[in-house]
Amino acid sequence: MTHAPGTPHRGLVTVSVMLATIMQALDMTIANVALPHMQGSMSATQDQISWVLTSYIVAAAIFMPLTGFLSARFGRKRVFLTAVVGFTIASMLCGAAQNLTQIVLFRLLQGVFGASLVPLSQSVLLDTYPREQHGQAMAMWGVGVMVGPILGPTLGGWLTEYYNWRWVFYINLPFGILAWLGLAAFVHETPIDRSRRFDLLGFALLTLGIGALQMMLDRGETLDWFSHPEVVAEAIAAGLFLYLFVAHMFTHDHPFLEPGLFRDRNFSVGLLLIFVVGIILLATMALLPPLLQNLMGYPVIKVGYLLGPRGVGTMFAMMAVGRLAQRVDPRWLILLGLLLTSLSQWEMTHFSMDITSWDIVRTGLVQGLGLGFIFVPLSTITFATLTPRYRNEGTALFSLMRNIGSSIGISIVVTYLSRNMQANHAALADFITPFSLAVREAADAGAFDLSTPAGIAALNGEVTRQAAFLAYLQDFRLMTWVTLAAIPLLALLKPSQARPPAADETFMAE
């Protein structure tokens, strides 16, 4: 059943979809804070407990591209409802897990069902709203996708601190129940294409390629990257299987992903840009908590409060973009977002040990504004000229590229941080000699007693601390250049008004 614009069902569809989106987006980061508590409860090593995150990330990445086929073959509403139920049950099982094997297995299951939640929610909203309101729809959807990972560590830390790490998973139950009720009542089923064949070889090649890539990115830092044979094998496997998948896609009669997707220039460029957004979004969030806790001595709860304004800035920008989308070219909004984001990161390169809480809040707020101005218009313009029949597959690829960008971004900044810490320590240590005027003045002032092993250890500890802080600043500078490097891609985007609404675009919102 098709409803005219203004129907009350549209708002209920939006709320239902948002609940599913927030539930999945929160779970991407909320469990990170609880890992040390899980490690003690499960009597696991650091390497073993990391599989709680790895299993979820790999499963979600592998099954996300399957969303388009499943929606076409079984109906989007049916797949959506199944994913919500499966994700909620898997969350409850994770909370009740009694050993490491169980929680890794249940997290794997959670990733399988959670993979389709975000792309399906985006696809439903694009079909529910008319083209001229896609900016507002993507603003509402983006709040869940972008704010979830930002607020996840804060909420996870609060639940773990005052309740138990198991509540990190149990909190999904009310979201899951309300989302299922809303989707079952108000979302309309899409036509089912029973003639569509499943390209098993294409799916297998893509699965092996993405799985190997995610394993390489997740395990690389722990195993010292390409000095370990496991990482080398995973890199070779990822390159080989992804190459075979691309070759198969362009030569098979009924490929797993249709090449027609990539003939749309806005969609192809949008995938590159969302990849960069993925790097920026979670890589920065991976750097700030350890910087504030380990080097500057902030307690975990205060760190959560200091990072909260980043999410506030994102929500404010998204609400503003929802109103501006119909009057301003999305490319100018994306440019503004990239400039604001790079400005905040450049300001972070000037941090010192003496910065105040306001400096952290201010830069976080500006960065949140920038990400909000990027994400909504980018989501809108990426699908502005894409044929509606590609929408389910397109939204799955859009989410997949964001997730891969996040994985690569975190791997790069963590590795760069580790290497720079060592290099900075060696460089600073060259200045620590008995003939150094600064060292002698510090010793005379009583800051360090260089005549005792304890005093020398204290001096080395301060050198290590300064080397680590400098490495964080170097990471922020790297992120600044990555953000600025994305700006030339905007010239490849066409205006979103390039194609009038197609006749087959209906607004489904029963």
Short mmCIF file of N, CA, C and O in Angstrom, two decimals, residues 226-315:
data_model
loop_
_atom_site.label_atom_id
_atom_site.label_comp_id
_atom_site.label_asym_id
_atom_site.label_seq_id
_atom_site.Cartn_x
_atom_site.Cartn_y
_atom_site.Cartn_z
N PHE A 226 53.65 -7.34 8.88
CA PHE A 226 54.15 -8.27 7.87
C PHE A 226 55.42 -9.00 8.28
O PHE A 226 56.00 -9.74 7.48
N SER A 227 55.83 -8.82 9.51
CA SER A 227 56.92 -9.65 10.02
C SER A 227 56.41 -11.00 10.50
O SER A 227 57.20 -11.89 10.81
N HIS A 228 55.08 -11.16 10.55
CA HIS A 228 54.48 -12.42 10.99
C HIS A 228 53.84 -13.13 9.79
O HIS A 228 53.13 -12.50 9.01
N PRO A 229 54.09 -14.42 9.64
CA PRO A 229 53.55 -15.15 8.46
C PRO A 229 52.03 -15.15 8.38
O PRO A 229 51.47 -15.20 7.27
N GLU A 230 51.33 -15.09 9.54
CA GLU A 230 49.87 -15.09 9.48
C GLU A 230 49.33 -13.85 8.77
O GLU A 230 48.44 -13.94 7.92
N VAL A 231 49.91 -12.70 9.09
CA VAL A 231 49.45 -11.45 8.47
C VAL A 231 49.79 -11.44 6.98
O VAL A 231 48.99 -10.98 6.15
N VAL A 232 50.96 -11.95 6.62
CA VAL A 232 51.34 -12.03 5.21
C VAL A 232 50.36 -12.92 4.44
O VAL A 232 49.90 -12.57 3.35
N ALA A 233 50.02 -14.06 5.03
CA ALA A 233 49.08 -14.98 4.39
C ALA A 233 47.71 -14.34 4.22
O ALA A 233 47.05 -14.48 3.17
N GLU A 234 47.26 -13.60 5.25
CA GLU A 234 45.95 -12.93 5.17
C GLU A 234 45.94 -11.83 4.12
O GLU A 234 44.96 -11.64 3.39
N ALA A 235 47.05 -11.10 3.99
CA ALA A 235 47.14 -10.05 2.98
C ALA A 235 47.11 -10.64 1.57
O ALA A 235 46.42 -10.13 0.69
N ILE A 236 47.85 -11.72 1.36
CA ILE A 236 47.86 -12.38 0.04
C ILE A 236 46.48 -12.91 -0.29
O ILE A 236 45.98 -12.75 -1.41
N ALA A 237 45.84 -13.55 0.70
CA ALA A 237 44.49 -14.10 0.48
C ALA A 237 43.50 -13.00 0.16
O ALA A 237 42.67 -13.14 -0.75
N ALA A 238 43.55 -11.88 0.90
CA ALA A 238 42.62 -10.78 0.66
C ALA A 238 42.79 -10.23 -0.75
O ALA A 238 41.81 -10.04 -1.49
N GLY A 239 44.03 -9.97 -1.17
CA GLY A 239 44.28 -9.44 -2.50
C GLY A 239 43.84 -10.40 -3.60
O GLY A 239 43.21 -9.99 -4.58
N LEU A 240 44.15 -11.68 -3.42
CA LEU A 240 43.82 -12.67 -4.44
C LEU A 240 42.32 -12.85 -4.59
O LEU A 240 41.77 -12.80 -5.70
N PHE A 241 41.62 -13.05 -3.47
CA PHE A 241 40.18 -13.32 -3.55
C PHE A 241 39.39 -12.09 -4.02
O PHE A 241 38.41 -12.23 -4.76
N LEU A 242 39.80 -10.90 -3.60
CA LEU A 242 39.09 -9.70 -4.05
C LEU A 242 39.33 -9.46 -5.55
O LEU A 242 38.43 -9.03 -6.26
N TYR A 243 40.53 -9.75 -6.03
CA TYR A 243 40.80 -9.63 -7.47
C TYR A 243 39.95 -10.63 -8.25
O TYR A 243 39.34 -10.28 -9.28
N LEU A 244 39.89 -11.87 -7.77
CA LEU A 244 39.08 -12.88 -8.44
C LEU A 244 37.60 -12.50 -8.42
O LEU A 244 36.87 -12.75 -9.39
N PHE A 245 37.15 -11.88 -7.31
CA PHE A 245 35.75 -11.47 -7.24
C PHE A 245 35.44 -10.39 -8.28
O PHE A 245 34.41 -10.45 -8.96
N VAL A 246 36.32 -9.40 -8.41
CA VAL A 246 36.09 -8.33 -9.39
C VAL A 246 36.08 -8.90 -10.80
O VAL A 246 35.21 -8.57 -11.63
N ALA A 247 37.04 -9.80 -11.11
CA ALA A 247 37.07 -10.42 -12.44
C ALA A 247 35.81 -11.22 -12.69
O ALA A 247 35.23 -11.19 -13.79
N HIS A 248 35.36 -11.96 -11.67
CA HIS A 248 34.14 -12.76 -11.81
C HIS A 248 32.91 -11.88 -11.99
O HIS A 248 32.02 -12.19 -12.80
N MET A 249 32.85 -10.74 -11.26
CA MET A 249 31.70 -9.86 -11.33
C MET A 249 31.50 -9.30 -12.74
O MET A 249 30.37 -9.17 -13.22
N PHE A 250 32.59 -9.00 -13.44
CA PHE A 250 32.47 -8.40 -14.76
C PHE A 250 32.39 -9.42 -15.89
O PHE A 250 32.25 -9.04 -17.05
N THR A 251 32.48 -10.69 -15.56
CA THR A 251 32.42 -11.71 -16.61
C THR A 251 31.26 -12.69 -16.45
O THR A 251 30.91 -13.38 -17.40
N HIS A 252 30.63 -12.73 -15.29
CA HIS A 252 29.55 -13.68 -15.04
C HIS A 252 28.21 -13.09 -15.51
O HIS A 252 27.99 -11.88 -15.46
N ASP A 253 27.32 -13.96 -15.97
CA ASP A 253 26.01 -13.50 -16.47
C ASP A 253 25.13 -12.95 -15.36
O ASP A 253 24.39 -11.98 -15.56
N HIS A 254 25.18 -13.58 -14.18
CA HIS A 254 24.36 -13.14 -13.04
C HIS A 254 25.25 -13.01 -11.80
O HIS A 254 25.21 -13.85 -10.90
N PRO A 255 26.09 -11.96 -11.74
CA PRO A 255 27.04 -11.83 -10.64
C PRO A 255 26.36 -11.49 -9.32
O PRO A 255 25.23 -11.01 -9.30
N PHE A 256 27.09 -11.73 -8.23
CA PHE A 256 26.57 -11.45 -6.90
C PHE A 256 26.28 -9.96 -6.73
O PHE A 256 25.26 -9.56 -6.15
N LEU A 257 27.17 -9.11 -7.22
CA LEU A 257 26.95 -7.66 -7.27
C LEU A 257 26.92 -7.24 -8.73
O LEU A 257 27.85 -7.54 -9.48
N GLU A 258 25.87 -6.54 -9.13
CA GLU A 258 25.73 -6.16 -10.53
C GLU A 258 26.68 -4.99 -10.85
O GLU A 258 26.71 -3.99 -10.13
N PRO A 259 27.44 -5.10 -11.95
CA PRO A 259 28.36 -4.01 -12.34
C PRO A 259 27.65 -2.69 -12.59
O PRO A 259 28.26 -1.62 -12.50
N GLY A 260 26.34 -2.75 -12.91
CA GLY A 260 25.59 -1.53 -13.15
C GLY A 260 25.59 -0.58 -11.98
O GLY A 260 25.41 0.64 -12.14
N LEU A 261 25.83 -1.12 -10.77
CA LEU A 261 25.94 -0.27 -9.59
C LEU A 261 27.01 0.80 -9.76
O LEU A 261 26.83 1.96 -9.41
N PHE A 262 28.13 0.39 -10.33
CA PHE A 262 29.31 1.26 -10.37
C PHE A 262 29.33 2.15 -11.61
O PHE A 262 30.26 2.94 -11.77
N ARG A 263 28.33 2.03 -12.47
CA ARG A 263 28.24 2.95 -13.61
C ARG A 263 27.71 4.31 -13.17
O ARG A 263 27.85 5.28 -13.90
N ASP A 264 27.09 4.35 -12.01
CA ASP A 264 26.60 5.62 -11.47
C ASP A 264 27.76 6.35 -10.79
O ASP A 264 28.32 5.88 -9.80
N ARG A 265 28.15 7.50 -11.36
CA ARG A 265 29.34 8.19 -10.88
C ARG A 265 29.17 8.67 -9.45
O ARG A 265 30.11 8.56 -8.63
N ASN A 266 28.02 9.23 -9.11
CA ASN A 266 27.82 9.71 -7.74
C ASN A 266 27.97 8.58 -6.73
O ASN A 266 28.56 8.75 -5.66
N PHE A 267 27.43 7.41 -7.07
CA PHE A 267 27.52 6.28 -6.15
C PHE A 267 28.97 5.84 -5.96
O PHE A 267 29.42 5.62 -4.83
N SER A 268 29.72 5.73 -7.06
CA SER A 268 31.12 5.29 -6.97
C SER A 268 31.97 6.27 -6.18
O SER A 268 32.76 5.88 -5.31
N VAL A 269 31.80 7.57 -6.45
CA VAL A 269 32.56 8.59 -5.71
C VAL A 269 32.11 8.63 -4.25
O VAL A 269 32.92 8.79 -3.33
N GLY A 270 30.80 8.45 -4.02
CA GLY A 270 30.27 8.42 -2.66
C GLY A 270 30.88 7.31 -1.83
O GLY A 270 31.13 7.48 -0.63
N LEU A 271 31.14 6.16 -2.46
CA LEU A 271 31.77 5.05 -1.74
C LEU A 271 33.18 5.43 -1.28
O LEU A 271 33.60 5.09 -0.17
N LEU A 272 33.92 6.15 -2.14
CA LEU A 272 35.27 6.58 -1.75
C LEU A 272 35.21 7.59 -0.60
O LEU A 272 36.02 7.52 0.34
N LEU A 273 34.24 8.50 -0.66
CA LEU A 273 34.14 9.51 0.39
C LEU A 273 33.69 8.92 1.72
O LEU A 273 34.20 9.30 2.78
N ILE A 274 32.76 7.98 1.68
CA ILE A 274 32.31 7.38 2.94
C ILE A 274 33.41 6.51 3.54
O ILE A 274 33.49 6.34 4.76
N PHE A 275 34.30 6.00 2.69
CA PHE A 275 35.47 5.27 3.17
C PHE A 275 36.35 6.20 4.01
O PHE A 275 36.81 5.84 5.09
N VAL A 276 36.55 7.44 3.52
CA VAL A 276 37.34 8.43 4.26
C VAL A 276 36.63 8.82 5.56
O VAL A 276 37.26 8.95 6.61
N VAL A 277 35.30 8.98 5.50
CA VAL A 277 34.53 9.32 6.70
C VAL A 277 34.69 8.22 7.75
O VAL A 277 34.82 8.49 8.95
N GLY A 278 34.68 6.96 7.30
CA GLY A 278 34.88 5.84 8.22
C GLY A 278 36.22 5.93 8.93
O GLY A 278 36.32 5.67 10.14
N ILE A 279 37.26 6.30 8.17
CA ILE A 279 38.58 6.46 8.78
C ILE A 279 38.55 7.53 9.86
O ILE A 279 39.04 7.34 10.98
N ILE A 280 37.94 8.66 9.54
CA ILE A 280 37.93 9.80 10.47
C ILE A 280 37.10 9.49 11.71
O ILE A 280 37.49 9.79 12.85
N LEU A 281 35.93 8.86 11.51
CA LEU A 281 34.96 8.69 12.59
C LEU A 281 35.52 7.88 13.75
O LEU A 281 35.52 8.34 14.89
N LEU A 282 35.97 6.68 13.48
CA LEU A 282 36.38 5.80 14.57
C LEU A 282 37.86 5.88 14.90
O LEU A 282 38.26 5.57 16.02
N ALA A 283 38.71 6.31 13.93
CA ALA A 283 40.13 6.41 14.23
C ALA A 283 40.38 7.47 15.30
O ALA A 283 41.18 7.26 16.23
N THR A 284 39.71 8.60 15.19
CA THR A 284 39.88 9.64 16.21
C THR A 284 39.36 9.17 17.55
O THR A 284 39.96 9.45 18.60
N MET A 285 38.24 8.43 17.53
CA MET A 285 37.69 7.92 18.78
C MET A 285 38.58 6.85 19.40
O MET A 285 38.54 6.61 20.61
N ALA A 286 39.40 6.20 18.58
CA ALA A 286 40.34 5.21 19.12
C ALA A 286 41.54 5.88 19.78
O ALA A 286 42.21 5.28 20.62
N LEU A 287 41.82 7.13 19.41
CA LEU A 287 42.99 7.83 19.94
C LEU A 287 42.70 8.61 21.22
O LEU A 287 43.50 8.61 22.15
N LEU A 288 41.55 9.29 21.27
CA LEU A 288 41.30 10.22 22.37
C LEU A 288 41.17 9.54 23.74
O LEU A 288 41.77 10.03 24.72
N PRO A 289 40.39 8.47 23.92
CA PRO A 289 40.27 7.88 25.26
C PRO A 289 41.60 7.48 25.90
O PRO A 289 41.86 7.84 27.05
N PRO A 290 42.48 6.72 25.19
CA PRO A 290 43.76 6.38 25.84
C PRO A 290 44.64 7.60 26.09
O PRO A 290 45.39 7.64 27.07
N LEU A 291 44.57 8.62 25.22
CA LEU A 291 45.34 9.85 25.46
C LEU A 291 44.89 10.52 26.75
O LEU A 291 45.73 10.90 27.59
N LEU A 292 43.58 10.65 26.92
CA LEU A 292 43.06 11.35 28.09
C LEU A 292 43.23 10.54 29.36
O LEU A 292 43.52 11.10 30.43
N GLN A 293 43.08 9.22 29.28
CA GLN A 293 43.17 8.39 30.47
C GLN A 293 44.61 8.11 30.87
O GLN A 293 45.00 8.29 32.02
N ASN A 294 45.42 7.64 29.91
CA ASN A 294 46.75 7.14 30.24
C ASN A 294 47.79 8.24 30.41
O ASN A 294 48.70 8.12 31.24
N LEU A 295 47.67 9.31 29.61
CA LEU A 295 48.70 10.35 29.66
C LEU A 295 48.28 11.58 30.46
O LEU A 295 49.13 12.27 31.01
N MET A 296 46.98 11.85 30.50
CA MET A 296 46.53 13.06 31.17
C MET A 296 45.77 12.78 32.46
O MET A 296 45.36 13.72 33.16
N GLY A 297 45.55 11.51 32.78
CA GLY A 297 45.03 11.13 34.09
C GLY A 297 43.56 11.35 34.32
O GLY A 297 43.11 11.39 35.46
N TYR A 298 42.77 11.48 33.25
CA TYR A 298 41.32 11.65 33.43
C TYR A 298 40.67 10.31 33.77
O TYR A 298 41.00 9.28 33.17
N PRO A 299 39.73 10.26 34.72
CA PRO A 299 38.99 9.01 34.98
C PRO A 299 38.07 8.69 33.81
O PRO A 299 37.67 9.57 33.03
N VAL A 300 37.71 7.40 33.69
CA VAL A 300 36.97 6.94 32.53
C VAL A 300 35.61 7.64 32.38
O VAL A 300 35.17 7.95 31.27
N ILE A 301 34.95 7.92 33.51
CA ILE A 301 33.64 8.58 33.43
C ILE A 301 33.78 10.00 32.88
O ILE A 301 33.00 10.43 32.03
N LYS A 302 34.81 10.71 33.32
CA LYS A 302 35.00 12.08 32.83
C LYS A 302 35.38 12.09 31.35
O LYS A 302 35.00 12.99 30.61
N VAL A 303 36.13 11.08 30.93
CA VAL A 303 36.47 10.96 29.51
C VAL A 303 35.20 10.85 28.67
O VAL A 303 35.05 11.48 27.62
N GLY A 304 34.26 10.06 29.16
CA GLY A 304 32.98 9.93 28.47
C GLY A 304 32.25 11.25 28.37
O GLY A 304 31.70 11.59 27.31
N TYR A 305 32.27 12.02 29.45
CA TYR A 305 31.61 13.33 29.43
C TYR A 305 32.31 14.29 28.46
O TYR A 305 31.66 15.09 27.78
N LEU A 306 33.64 14.24 28.42
CA LEU A 306 34.39 15.14 27.56
C LEU A 306 34.19 14.81 26.07
O LEU A 306 34.25 15.70 25.22
N LEU A 307 33.95 13.54 25.77
CA LEU A 307 33.74 13.14 24.38
C LEU A 307 32.29 13.30 23.96
O LEU A 307 31.99 13.27 22.76
N GLY A 308 31.39 13.46 24.91
CA GLY A 308 29.97 13.59 24.59
C GLY A 308 29.64 14.76 23.66
O GLY A 308 28.83 14.61 22.73
N PRO A 309 30.25 15.94 23.84
CA PRO A 309 29.93 17.07 22.95
C PRO A 309 30.19 16.79 21.48
O PRO A 309 29.59 17.43 20.62
N ARG A 310 31.07 15.85 21.18
CA ARG A 310 31.29 15.47 19.78
C ARG A 310 29.99 14.96 19.17
O ARG A 310 29.63 15.30 18.05
N GLY A 311 29.29 14.12 19.92
CA GLY A 311 28.00 13.63 19.46
C GLY A 311 26.95 14.72 19.39
O GLY A 311 26.10 14.73 18.48
N VAL A 312 27.00 15.66 20.35
CA VAL A 312 26.05 16.79 20.33
C VAL A 312 26.25 17.62 19.07
O VAL A 312 25.29 18.03 18.41
N GLY A 313 27.51 17.89 18.73
CA GLY A 313 27.80 18.64 17.52
C GLY A 313 27.30 17.94 16.27
O GLY A 313 26.76 18.57 15.35
N THR A 314 27.46 16.61 16.23
CA THR A 314 26.99 15.83 15.09
C THR A 314 25.47 15.93 14.95
O THR A 314 24.95 16.15 13.84
N MET A 315 24.76 15.78 16.06
CA MET A 315 23.29 15.86 16.00
C MET A 315 22.82 17.25 15.57
O MET A 315 21.90 17.39 14.77
#
